[in-house]
mmCIF file of C-alpha atoms in Angstrom:
data_model
loop_
_atom_site.group_PDB
_atom_site.id
_atom_site.type_symbol
_atom_site.label_atom_id
_atom_site.label_comp_id
_atom_site.label_asym_id
_atom_site.label_seq_id
_atom_site.Cartn_x
_atom_site.Cartn_y
_atom_site.Cartn_z
ATOM 1 C CA MET B 24 100.196 197.702 41.499
ATOM 2 C CA ALA B 25 100.303 199.390 44.786
ATOM 3 C CA SER B 26 99.601 197.441 47.920
ATOM 4 C CA LEU B 27 98.536 198.358 51.408
ATOM 5 C CA ALA B 28 99.510 196.343 54.488
ATOM 6 C CA LEU B 29 98.003 197.050 57.876
ATOM 7 C CA THR B 30 99.952 196.028 60.929
ATOM 8 C CA GLY B 31 98.823 195.353 64.450
ATOM 9 C CA HIS B 32 95.443 193.793 65.059
ATOM 10 C CA PHE B 33 94.242 193.877 61.460
ATOM 11 C CA ALA B 34 95.474 192.262 58.274
ATOM 12 C CA SER B 35 94.535 193.433 54.762
ATOM 13 C CA LYS B 36 94.897 192.507 51.134
ATOM 14 C CA ILE B 37 94.135 194.172 47.796
ATOM 15 C CA ILE B 38 91.504 192.560 45.581
ATOM 16 C CA PRO B 39 90.743 193.978 42.101
ATOM 17 C CA LYS B 40 87.058 194.817 41.725
ATOM 18 C CA HIS B 41 85.834 196.324 38.440
ATOM 19 C CA GLY B 42 89.280 197.787 37.976
ATOM 20 C CA ALA B 43 89.250 199.492 41.339
ATOM 21 C CA MET B 44 91.328 198.627 44.357
ATOM 22 C CA GLY B 45 89.377 197.469 47.394
ATOM 23 C CA ILE B 46 90.621 196.806 50.923
ATOM 24 C CA VAL B 47 89.227 193.750 52.699
ATOM 25 C CA TYR B 48 89.952 193.137 56.390
ATOM 26 C CA VAL B 49 90.555 189.448 56.916
ATOM 27 C CA ASN B 50 90.721 189.012 60.681
ATOM 28 C CA SER B 51 89.067 190.919 63.481
ATOM 29 C CA ALA B 52 91.004 191.890 66.585
ATOM 30 C CA HIS B 53 92.723 189.075 68.512
ATOM 31 C CA TYR B 54 94.120 190.209 71.784
ATOM 32 C CA SER B 55 95.388 187.668 74.319
ATOM 33 C CA SER B 56 93.938 184.412 73.075
ATOM 34 C CA GLU B 57 92.656 182.732 69.930
ATOM 35 C CA VAL B 58 89.924 181.005 71.995
ATOM 36 C CA LYS B 59 86.468 182.463 71.580
ATOM 37 C CA PRO B 60 85.089 183.835 74.853
ATOM 38 C CA ASN B 61 82.182 181.992 76.446
ATOM 39 C CA LEU B 62 79.534 184.685 76.568
ATOM 40 C CA ALA B 63 77.228 182.425 78.563
ATOM 41 C CA ALA B 64 79.677 182.493 81.493
ATOM 42 C CA TYR B 65 79.620 186.288 81.880
ATOM 43 C CA LYS B 66 78.049 187.751 84.981
ATOM 44 C CA ARG B 67 74.579 189.138 84.463
ATOM 45 C CA GLY B 68 72.167 190.986 86.685
ATOM 46 C CA THR B 69 72.473 192.968 89.875
ATOM 47 C CA GLY B 70 72.854 190.049 92.255
ATOM 48 C CA GLY B 71 70.440 187.679 93.984
ATOM 49 C CA ARG B 72 68.533 184.655 92.782
ATOM 50 C CA SER B 73 67.402 186.317 89.537
ATOM 51 C CA SER B 74 70.966 187.003 88.368
ATOM 52 C CA PHE B 75 73.984 184.964 87.292
ATOM 53 C CA ASN B 76 77.340 185.344 89.021
ATOM 54 C CA GLY B 77 79.407 183.419 86.466
ATOM 55 C CA ILE B 78 79.724 180.232 88.560
ATOM 56 C CA VAL B 79 78.324 176.927 87.333
ATOM 57 C CA ALA B 80 78.495 174.529 90.281
ATOM 58 C CA THR B 81 77.852 170.795 90.463
ATOM 59 C CA VAL B 82 76.849 169.701 93.976
ATOM 60 C CA PHE B 83 77.194 165.987 94.686
ATOM 61 C CA GLY B 84 75.171 165.052 97.743
ATOM 62 C CA CYS B 85 72.740 167.909 97.126
ATOM 63 C CA THR B 86 69.787 166.078 98.713
ATOM 64 C CA GLY B 87 71.659 165.384 101.949
ATOM 65 C CA PHE B 88 71.679 167.284 105.224
ATOM 66 C CA VAL B 89 74.414 169.808 104.322
ATOM 67 C CA GLY B 90 73.625 169.782 100.608
ATOM 68 C CA ARG B 91 70.251 171.480 100.942
ATOM 69 C CA TYR B 92 71.802 174.422 102.780
ATOM 70 C CA VAL B 93 74.646 174.720 100.266
ATOM 71 C CA CYS B 94 72.231 174.747 97.319
ATOM 72 C CA ASN B 95 70.087 177.439 98.924
ATOM 73 C CA LYS B 96 73.078 179.682 99.585
ATOM 74 C CA LEU B 97 74.486 179.114 96.094
ATOM 75 C CA GLY B 98 71.150 180.020 94.516
ATOM 76 C CA LYS B 99 70.843 183.106 96.675
ATOM 77 C CA ILE B 100 73.946 184.630 95.041
ATOM 78 C CA GLY B 101 72.964 183.724 91.478
ATOM 79 C CA THR B 102 74.851 180.479 90.906
ATOM 80 C CA GLN B 103 73.754 178.109 88.178
ATOM 81 C CA MET B 104 73.564 174.651 89.744
ATOM 82 C CA ILE B 105 73.770 171.167 88.312
ATOM 83 C CA LEU B 106 72.401 168.770 90.905
ATOM 84 C CA PRO B 107 73.133 165.049 90.469
ATOM 85 C CA TYR B 108 70.769 162.741 92.371
ATOM 86 C CA ARG B 109 70.343 158.988 92.805
ATOM 87 C CA CYS B 110 67.114 159.049 94.788
ATOM 88 C CA ASP B 111 63.605 159.453 93.511
ATOM 89 C CA PHE B 112 63.283 162.785 91.745
ATOM 90 C CA TYR B 113 60.436 163.782 94.068
ATOM 91 C CA ASP B 114 63.031 163.947 96.861
ATOM 92 C CA ALA B 115 65.256 166.249 94.789
ATOM 93 C CA GLN B 116 62.695 168.499 93.121
ATOM 94 C CA ARG B 117 62.299 170.715 96.207
ATOM 95 C CA LEU B 118 65.742 172.137 95.362
ATOM 96 C CA LYS B 119 64.341 173.609 92.137
ATOM 97 C CA VAL B 120 63.211 176.721 94.001
ATOM 98 C CA CYS B 121 66.767 177.464 95.199
ATOM 99 C CA GLY B 122 67.420 179.388 91.987
ATOM 100 C CA ASP B 123 65.607 181.250 89.255
ATOM 101 C CA LEU B 124 63.917 179.533 86.318
ATOM 102 C CA GLY B 125 66.489 177.552 84.330
ATOM 103 C CA GLN B 126 69.271 178.019 86.875
ATOM 104 C CA VAL B 127 68.781 174.696 88.691
ATOM 105 C CA LEU B 128 69.344 171.620 86.531
ATOM 106 C CA PHE B 129 69.048 167.974 87.584
ATOM 107 C CA THR B 130 70.763 164.850 86.301
ATOM 108 C CA PRO B 131 70.631 161.267 87.613
ATOM 109 C CA PHE B 132 73.957 159.716 88.568
ATOM 110 C CA ASP B 133 75.589 156.787 90.320
ATOM 111 C CA ILE B 134 78.836 157.213 92.193
ATOM 112 C CA ARG B 135 80.153 154.061 90.461
ATOM 113 C CA ASP B 136 79.147 155.241 86.974
ATOM 114 C CA GLU B 137 81.899 157.401 85.470
ATOM 115 C CA GLU B 138 79.805 158.454 82.491
ATOM 116 C CA SER B 139 77.078 159.945 84.698
ATOM 117 C CA ILE B 140 79.707 161.787 86.779
ATOM 118 C CA ALA B 141 81.359 163.194 83.648
ATOM 119 C CA LYS B 142 77.980 164.363 82.364
ATOM 120 C CA ALA B 143 77.330 166.162 85.661
ATOM 121 C CA VAL B 144 80.654 168.074 85.744
ATOM 122 C CA ARG B 145 81.210 168.690 82.023
ATOM 123 C CA TYR B 146 80.025 172.313 82.022
ATOM 124 C CA SER B 147 80.923 173.278 85.598
ATOM 125 C CA ASN B 148 83.798 175.381 86.859
ATOM 126 C CA VAL B 149 83.157 174.463 90.522
ATOM 127 C CA VAL B 150 82.379 170.981 91.876
ATOM 128 C CA ILE B 151 81.384 170.393 95.510
ATOM 129 C CA ASN B 152 81.445 166.850 96.932
ATOM 130 C CA LEU B 153 79.219 166.398 99.983
ATOM 131 C CA VAL B 154 78.580 162.671 99.562
ATOM 132 C CA GLY B 155 79.003 160.781 102.837
ATOM 133 C CA ARG B 156 77.684 157.816 104.764
ATOM 134 C CA ASP B 157 77.308 157.458 108.534
ATOM 135 C CA TYR B 158 76.644 153.722 108.360
ATOM 136 C CA GLU B 159 77.390 150.900 105.934
ATOM 137 C CA THR B 160 74.789 149.013 103.914
ATOM 138 C CA LYS B 161 74.971 145.886 101.771
ATOM 139 C CA ASN B 162 75.331 148.066 98.652
ATOM 140 C CA PHE B 163 77.679 150.798 99.864
ATOM 141 C CA LYS B 164 80.556 150.354 102.301
ATOM 142 C CA TYR B 165 82.595 153.195 103.779
ATOM 143 C CA LYS B 166 85.337 152.639 101.215
ATOM 144 C CA ASP B 167 82.884 152.892 98.329
ATOM 145 C CA VAL B 168 81.453 156.209 99.509
ATOM 146 C CA HIS B 169 84.403 157.915 101.217
ATOM 147 C CA VAL B 170 87.390 156.714 99.175
ATOM 148 C CA ASP B 171 86.554 155.258 95.763
ATOM 149 C CA GLY B 172 83.749 157.726 95.065
ATOM 150 C CA PRO B 173 85.708 160.918 95.852
ATOM 151 C CA ARG B 174 88.715 159.579 93.943
ATOM 152 C CA ARG B 175 86.533 158.946 90.911
ATOM 153 C CA ILE B 176 84.915 162.381 91.125
ATOM 154 C CA ALA B 177 88.281 164.131 91.561
ATOM 155 C CA ARG B 178 89.874 162.297 88.631
ATOM 156 C CA ILE B 179 86.985 163.011 86.290
ATOM 157 C CA CYS B 180 86.945 166.677 87.369
ATOM 158 C CA ARG B 181 90.628 166.947 86.496
ATOM 159 C CA GLU B 182 90.096 165.260 83.137
ATOM 160 C CA MET B 183 87.108 167.480 82.293
ATOM 161 C CA GLY B 184 89.007 170.674 83.132
ATOM 162 C CA VAL B 185 87.072 171.713 86.240
ATOM 163 C CA GLU B 186 88.697 174.711 87.906
ATOM 164 C CA ARG B 187 87.708 174.178 91.553
ATOM 165 C CA LEU B 188 86.927 171.108 93.667
ATOM 166 C CA ILE B 189 85.694 171.371 97.263
ATOM 167 C CA HIS B 190 85.537 168.197 99.358
ATOM 168 C CA LEU B 191 83.770 167.893 102.725
ATOM 169 C CA SER B 192 85.605 165.601 105.178
ATOM 170 C CA TYR B 193 85.605 164.865 108.924
ATOM 171 C CA LEU B 194 87.545 166.764 111.582
ATOM 172 C CA ASN B 195 88.787 163.654 113.423
ATOM 173 C CA ALA B 196 89.689 161.636 110.350
ATOM 174 C CA SER B 197 92.800 159.582 111.064
ATOM 175 C CA GLU B 198 94.937 156.948 109.427
ATOM 176 C CA ASN B 199 95.063 154.855 112.612
ATOM 177 C CA PRO B 200 92.478 156.109 115.146
ATOM 178 C CA LYS B 201 92.382 154.836 118.685
ATOM 179 C CA PRO B 202 89.240 152.749 119.336
ATOM 180 C CA LEU B 203 87.067 153.998 122.182
ATOM 181 C CA VAL B 204 83.802 152.056 122.125
ATOM 182 C CA LEU B 205 84.617 149.712 119.259
ATOM 183 C CA SER B 206 86.980 146.773 119.575
ATOM 184 C CA LYS B 207 88.916 147.895 116.482
ATOM 185 C CA PRO B 208 89.715 151.265 114.849
ATOM 186 C CA SER B 209 86.759 153.097 113.340
ATOM 187 C CA MET B 210 86.429 152.501 109.606
ATOM 188 C CA PHE B 211 84.449 155.738 109.352
ATOM 189 C CA LYS B 212 87.461 157.772 110.507
ATOM 190 C CA ILE B 213 89.918 155.735 108.429
ATOM 191 C CA SER B 214 87.870 155.991 105.238
ATOM 192 C CA LYS B 215 87.436 159.743 105.687
ATOM 193 C CA TYR B 216 91.225 160.119 105.986
ATOM 194 C CA GLN B 217 91.833 157.923 102.948
ATOM 195 C CA GLY B 218 89.236 159.923 101.027
ATOM 196 C CA GLU B 219 91.150 163.138 101.670
ATOM 197 C CA CYS B 220 94.342 161.511 100.409
ATOM 198 C CA ALA B 221 92.581 160.180 97.308
ATOM 199 C CA VAL B 222 91.162 163.593 96.434
ATOM 200 C CA LYS B 223 94.556 165.258 96.869
ATOM 201 C CA GLU B 224 96.236 162.647 94.658
ATOM 202 C CA GLU B 225 93.771 163.098 91.805
ATOM 203 C CA PHE B 226 93.087 166.851 92.193
ATOM 204 C CA PRO B 227 96.049 168.506 93.976
ATOM 205 C CA THR B 228 94.443 171.969 94.109
ATOM 206 C CA ALA B 229 91.277 170.739 95.843
ATOM 207 C CA THR B 230 89.950 172.523 98.927
ATOM 208 C CA ILE B 231 89.320 170.243 101.928
ATOM 209 C CA ILE B 232 86.871 171.209 104.671
ATOM 210 C CA ARG B 233 87.037 169.089 107.847
ATOM 211 C CA ALA B 234 83.835 169.392 109.840
ATOM 212 C CA SER B 235 83.149 168.439 113.441
ATOM 213 C CA ASP B 236 79.675 167.323 114.570
ATOM 214 C CA ILE B 237 77.182 169.359 112.527
ATOM 215 C CA TYR B 238 73.860 170.308 114.096
ATOM 216 C CA GLY B 239 70.764 171.872 112.580
ATOM 217 C CA SER B 240 67.331 170.906 111.293
ATOM 218 C CA GLU B 241 67.143 167.156 110.554
ATOM 219 C CA ASP B 242 70.675 166.573 111.870
ATOM 220 C CA ARG B 243 72.148 163.410 113.377
ATOM 221 C CA PHE B 244 73.629 165.042 116.455
ATOM 222 C CA LEU B 245 70.891 166.766 118.450
ATOM 223 C CA ARG B 246 68.177 164.473 117.150
ATOM 224 C CA THR B 247 70.126 161.371 118.087
ATOM 225 C CA PHE B 248 69.960 162.356 121.766
ATOM 226 C CA ALA B 249 66.327 163.425 121.368
ATOM 227 C CA SER B 250 65.396 160.058 119.866
ATOM 228 C CA GLY B 251 63.675 157.477 122.032
ATOM 229 C CA TRP B 252 65.973 154.801 120.599
ATOM 230 C CA ARG B 253 69.070 156.333 122.219
ATOM 231 C CA ILE B 254 67.741 156.420 125.794
ATOM 232 C CA HIS B 255 66.398 153.706 128.143
ATOM 233 C CA SER B 256 63.228 155.282 129.465
ATOM 234 C CA GLN B 257 64.865 158.105 131.485
ATOM 235 C CA TRP B 258 68.380 156.648 131.573
ATOM 236 C CA LEU B 259 71.010 157.587 128.977
ATOM 237 C CA PRO B 260 74.235 155.544 128.566
ATOM 238 C CA LEU B 261 77.329 157.505 127.496
ATOM 239 C CA TYR B 262 80.971 156.637 126.985
ATOM 240 C CA LYS B 263 82.604 157.242 130.393
ATOM 241 C CA ASN B 264 79.436 159.104 131.374
ATOM 242 C CA GLY B 265 80.350 161.888 128.950
ATOM 243 C CA MET B 266 83.142 163.137 131.206
ATOM 244 C CA ALA B 267 85.996 162.166 128.861
ATOM 245 C CA THR B 268 84.700 163.731 125.635
ATOM 246 C CA ILE B 269 84.930 167.353 124.531
ATOM 247 C CA LYS B 270 82.885 168.525 121.576
ATOM 248 C CA GLN B 271 83.016 171.623 119.383
ATOM 249 C CA PRO B 272 79.814 171.336 117.282
ATOM 250 C CA VAL B 273 79.211 173.632 114.321
ATOM 251 C CA PHE B 274 75.947 174.944 112.884
ATOM 252 C CA VAL B 275 75.078 173.583 109.444
ATOM 253 C CA SER B 276 74.398 177.028 107.972
ATOM 254 C CA ASP B 277 77.925 178.114 108.948
ATOM 255 C CA VAL B 278 79.419 175.087 107.189
ATOM 256 C CA ALA B 279 77.373 175.830 104.067
ATOM 257 C CA GLN B 280 78.426 179.472 104.109
ATOM 258 C CA GLY B 281 82.071 178.448 104.416
ATOM 259 C CA ILE B 282 81.738 176.156 101.383
ATOM 260 C CA VAL B 283 80.114 178.932 99.341
ATOM 261 C CA ASN B 284 82.791 181.438 100.359
ATOM 262 C CA ALA B 285 85.504 178.950 99.418
ATOM 263 C CA ALA B 286 83.897 178.444 96.011
ATOM 264 C CA ARG B 287 83.975 182.194 95.344
ATOM 265 C CA ASP B 288 87.549 182.746 96.534
ATOM 266 C CA PRO B 289 90.295 181.393 94.235
ATOM 267 C CA ASP B 290 92.870 181.820 97.018
ATOM 268 C CA THR B 291 91.351 178.826 98.854
ATOM 269 C CA ARG B 292 92.901 176.402 96.385
ATOM 270 C CA CYS B 293 95.102 173.724 98.003
ATOM 271 C CA GLN B 294 93.867 174.772 101.459
ATOM 272 C CA ILE B 295 92.470 172.726 104.349
ATOM 273 C CA TYR B 296 89.887 174.345 106.632
ATOM 274 C CA GLN B 297 88.469 173.190 109.958
ATOM 275 C CA ALA B 298 84.706 173.629 110.256
ATOM 276 C CA ILE B 299 84.288 173.946 114.015
ATOM 277 C CA GLY B 300 82.037 175.920 116.329
ATOM 278 C CA PRO B 301 83.153 178.916 118.374
ATOM 279 C CA LYS B 302 83.255 177.058 121.739
ATOM 280 C CA ARG B 303 84.224 173.682 123.178
ATOM 281 C CA TYR B 304 81.975 171.825 125.627
ATOM 282 C CA LEU B 305 82.111 168.734 127.776
ATOM 283 C CA LEU B 306 79.736 166.150 126.322
ATOM 284 C CA ALA B 307 78.169 165.526 129.742
ATOM 285 C CA ASP B 308 77.328 169.231 130.095
ATOM 286 C CA LEU B 309 75.923 169.358 126.573
ATOM 287 C CA VAL B 310 73.669 166.346 127.101
ATOM 288 C CA ASP B 311 72.369 167.687 130.428
ATOM 289 C CA TRP B 312 71.595 171.008 128.736
ATOM 290 C CA PHE B 313 69.836 169.295 125.817
ATOM 291 C CA PHE B 314 67.498 167.388 128.133
ATOM 292 C CA ASN B 315 66.854 170.429 130.283
ATOM 293 C CA LEU B 316 65.817 172.313 127.138
ATOM 294 C CA MET B 317 63.455 169.436 126.323
ATOM 295 C CA ARG B 318 61.985 169.761 129.865
ATOM 296 C CA LYS B 319 63.302 166.313 130.698
ATOM 297 C CA ASP B 320 65.368 167.359 133.668
ATOM 298 C CA LYS B 321 66.637 165.331 136.589
ATOM 299 C CA GLU B 322 64.207 166.600 139.221
ATOM 300 C CA ASN B 323 60.843 166.458 137.443
ATOM 301 C CA TRP B 324 61.276 164.008 134.583
ATOM 302 C CA GLY B 325 63.895 161.715 136.137
ATOM 303 C CA PHE B 326 66.688 162.013 133.583
ATOM 304 C CA ARG B 327 69.931 160.184 134.444
ATOM 305 C CA ARG B 328 73.084 159.511 132.499
ATOM 306 C CA TYR B 329 75.624 156.826 133.307
ATOM 307 C CA ASP B 330 78.665 155.002 131.966
ATOM 308 C CA MET B 331 77.576 152.634 129.214
ATOM 309 C CA LYS B 332 80.156 150.002 130.164
ATOM 310 C CA TYR B 333 77.988 149.070 133.160
ATOM 311 C CA ASP B 334 74.956 148.410 130.963
ATOM 312 C CA PRO B 335 74.738 144.863 129.505
ATOM 313 C CA ILE B 336 71.399 145.628 127.819
ATOM 314 C CA PHE B 337 72.603 148.536 125.656
ATOM 315 C CA PRO B 338 74.782 146.389 123.314
ATOM 316 C CA LEU B 339 71.835 144.045 122.817
ATOM 317 C CA LYS B 340 69.630 147.009 121.975
ATOM 318 C CA VAL B 341 72.106 148.277 119.357
ATOM 319 C CA ALA B 342 72.385 144.808 117.829
ATOM 320 C CA LEU B 343 68.607 144.438 117.723
ATOM 321 C CA VAL B 344 68.106 147.806 116.030
ATOM 322 C CA ASN B 345 70.666 146.974 113.333
ATOM 323 C CA LYS B 346 69.137 143.527 112.873
ATOM 324 C CA ILE B 347 65.625 144.890 112.417
ATOM 325 C CA SER B 348 66.655 147.726 110.089
ATOM 326 C CA PRO B 349 70.115 147.159 108.559
ATOM 327 C CA ALA B 350 69.569 149.701 105.776
ATOM 328 C CA TYR B 351 68.654 152.591 108.075
ATOM 329 C CA PRO B 352 69.369 152.208 111.826
ATOM 330 C CA PHE B 353 66.499 153.629 113.853
ATOM 331 C CA GLY B 354 67.486 156.770 115.719
ATOM 332 C CA ASN B 355 70.962 156.626 114.122
ATOM 333 C CA LEU B 356 71.755 153.956 116.708
ATOM 334 C CA HIS B 357 74.786 151.994 115.529
ATOM 335 C CA TRP B 358 78.301 151.464 116.854
ATOM 336 C CA GLU B 359 80.110 153.776 114.432
ATOM 337 C CA ALA B 360 77.807 156.627 115.455
ATOM 338 C CA ILE B 361 78.450 155.903 119.135
ATOM 339 C CA GLU B 362 82.198 155.819 118.445
ATOM 340 C CA LYS B 363 81.923 159.188 116.718
ATOM 341 C CA GLU B 364 79.851 160.511 119.623
ATOM 342 C CA ALA B 365 82.564 159.454 122.099
ATOM 343 C CA THR B 366 85.381 161.089 120.109
ATOM 344 C CA THR B 367 86.916 164.310 121.361
ATOM 345 C CA ASP B 368 87.253 166.980 118.667
ATOM 346 C CA VAL B 369 90.954 167.599 118.049
ATOM 347 C CA VAL B 370 91.634 171.025 116.551
ATOM 348 C CA GLN B 371 95.014 171.476 114.887
ATOM 349 C CA SER B 372 96.715 174.769 115.593
ATOM 350 C CA GLY B 373 97.759 176.744 112.536
ATOM 351 C CA VAL B 374 95.079 175.235 110.302
ATOM 352 C CA PRO B 375 92.545 177.882 109.204
ATOM 353 C CA THR B 376 88.903 177.665 110.267
ATOM 354 C CA LEU B 377 85.571 178.946 108.977
ATOM 355 C CA GLU B 378 86.346 182.346 110.442
ATOM 356 C CA ASP B 379 89.236 182.601 107.984
ATOM 357 C CA LEU B 380 86.633 182.123 105.241
ATOM 358 C CA GLY B 381 84.710 185.128 106.527
ATOM 359 C CA VAL B 382 81.984 183.199 108.348
ATOM 360 C CA CYS B 383 80.401 184.723 111.452
ATOM 361 C CA LEU B 384 79.892 181.646 113.632
ATOM 362 C CA THR B 385 76.595 180.840 115.315
ATOM 363 C CA HIS B 386 76.669 180.101 119.049
ATOM 364 C CA MET B 387 74.876 177.006 120.301
ATOM 365 C CA GLU B 388 73.149 179.014 123.043
ATOM 366 C CA GLU B 389 71.314 180.968 120.320
ATOM 367 C CA GLN B 390 70.313 178.096 118.018
ATOM 368 C CA VAL B 391 69.924 174.855 119.969
ATOM 369 C CA PRO B 392 66.846 175.895 122.040
ATOM 370 C CA TRP B 393 64.947 176.457 118.799
ATOM 371 C CA GLU B 394 66.157 173.149 117.325
ATOM 372 C CA LEU B 395 65.039 171.117 120.367
ATOM 373 C CA LYS B 396 61.709 172.866 120.887
ATOM 374 C CA PRO B 397 59.705 170.193 118.972
ATOM 375 C CA PHE B 398 61.060 167.495 121.312
ATOM 376 C CA ARG B 399 59.872 168.997 124.588
ATOM 377 C CA ALA B 400 58.054 166.848 127.085
ATOM 378 C CA TYR B 401 54.435 167.761 127.793
ATOM 379 C CA GLN B 402 54.279 169.449 124.408
ATOM 380 C CA TYR B 403 50.529 170.057 124.569
ATOM 381 C CA TYR B 404 50.641 171.649 128.002
ATOM 382 C CA MET B 405 49.844 175.365 127.799
ATOM 383 C CA ASP B 406 52.462 176.776 130.124
ATOM 384 C CA LYS B 407 52.393 180.266 131.522
ATOM 385 C CA VAL B 408 55.068 182.811 130.736
ATOM 386 C CA GLY B 409 58.054 182.093 132.968
ATOM 387 C CA GLU B 410 56.591 178.880 134.368
ATOM 388 C CA PHE B 411 59.547 176.888 133.055
ATOM 389 C CA PRO B 412 62.832 178.675 133.809
ATOM 390 C CA LYS B 413 65.360 178.949 131.015
ATOM 391 C CA PRO B 414 68.115 176.350 131.591
ATOM 392 C CA ASP B 415 71.643 177.611 132.091
ATOM 393 C CA PRO B 416 73.850 176.873 129.073
ATOM 394 C CA PRO B 417 76.898 174.616 129.478
ATOM 395 C CA ILE B 418 80.198 176.091 130.574
ATOM 396 C CA PRO B 419 82.702 176.319 127.685
ATOM 397 C CA GLN B 420 85.935 174.376 128.064
ATOM 398 C CA PRO B 421 89.348 175.978 127.497
ATOM 399 C CA CYS B 422 90.857 175.460 124.075
#
């Protein structure tokens, strides 16, 4: 009996059939792997919200300030998103329109529940952690949100085989920060530093993005100064009158774009990026400019700023606000926020920034006037064109 053997990609054997010899191919072609390709992960479409770019991303903290911008930008390039939420679904459902039908999926989760985290990241190749807390509550302390939570997410991502993890941190995070307004080191800064270390221990190839003060719609930077809780009538207390603090704020859309660019670029693994604005400003100059934009200037409205150490009433006001509303301080008025406000942004040389991620940075002079327009004094006054001169922007400080 003659036999025929095929080499290479195909194997064959001879099987008698009604006295005739038939050739049956056993295996189809196997090239580089025995694993079946995941056809659902292939790119489809021509780009945009009605396409799929091959990325399935889980965004923790999707309903937060930065999260909404990140989800919109991910959906704009055709990313399938899995959005874990712990709030009422009516607060999360607005994110459904970020992507095409079926591209935005929701799942409830708790940062202390490992099973819900594993369910959220099981099918994702990119996980973005934006969960953060400006103030502590009786249920969640800084350590719970900034250290234990990121560690748990990073460990589960590693165990579930997630390819990329991007973690949003704080620019001035430090192991032992110097207290400025507080009597002891800031636990916000310490927990942010410990969170970075925890993520790196559990997921060594994670990408860390350290952001300075982020401004934009519904932020806690511009709107803190615009709030009536932060100011005494026309008098604003600042740490050392704002003359000892230099800020480099960054626009929220730029931070979101940097996160999206990092998710699409595999070369950003193991990297740390600084999310900072293009210019540095003295806090006193910034605050004066903010109030001038709100038509609350020194001459007509009576605005004054002063050193808060000479004000015995301000500490009582902060204590009262936190006593009345411990779960959500009115006007973001609490000591950790004031400590963060008084902190000078320290930029490390040699560490890449958002510009290295291909982000074209937004200048405050172009964006802030629009952000503060709803907070103008005499809002219902119909002013004539040119009646209110445009305030001069603050002078940038040298790097």
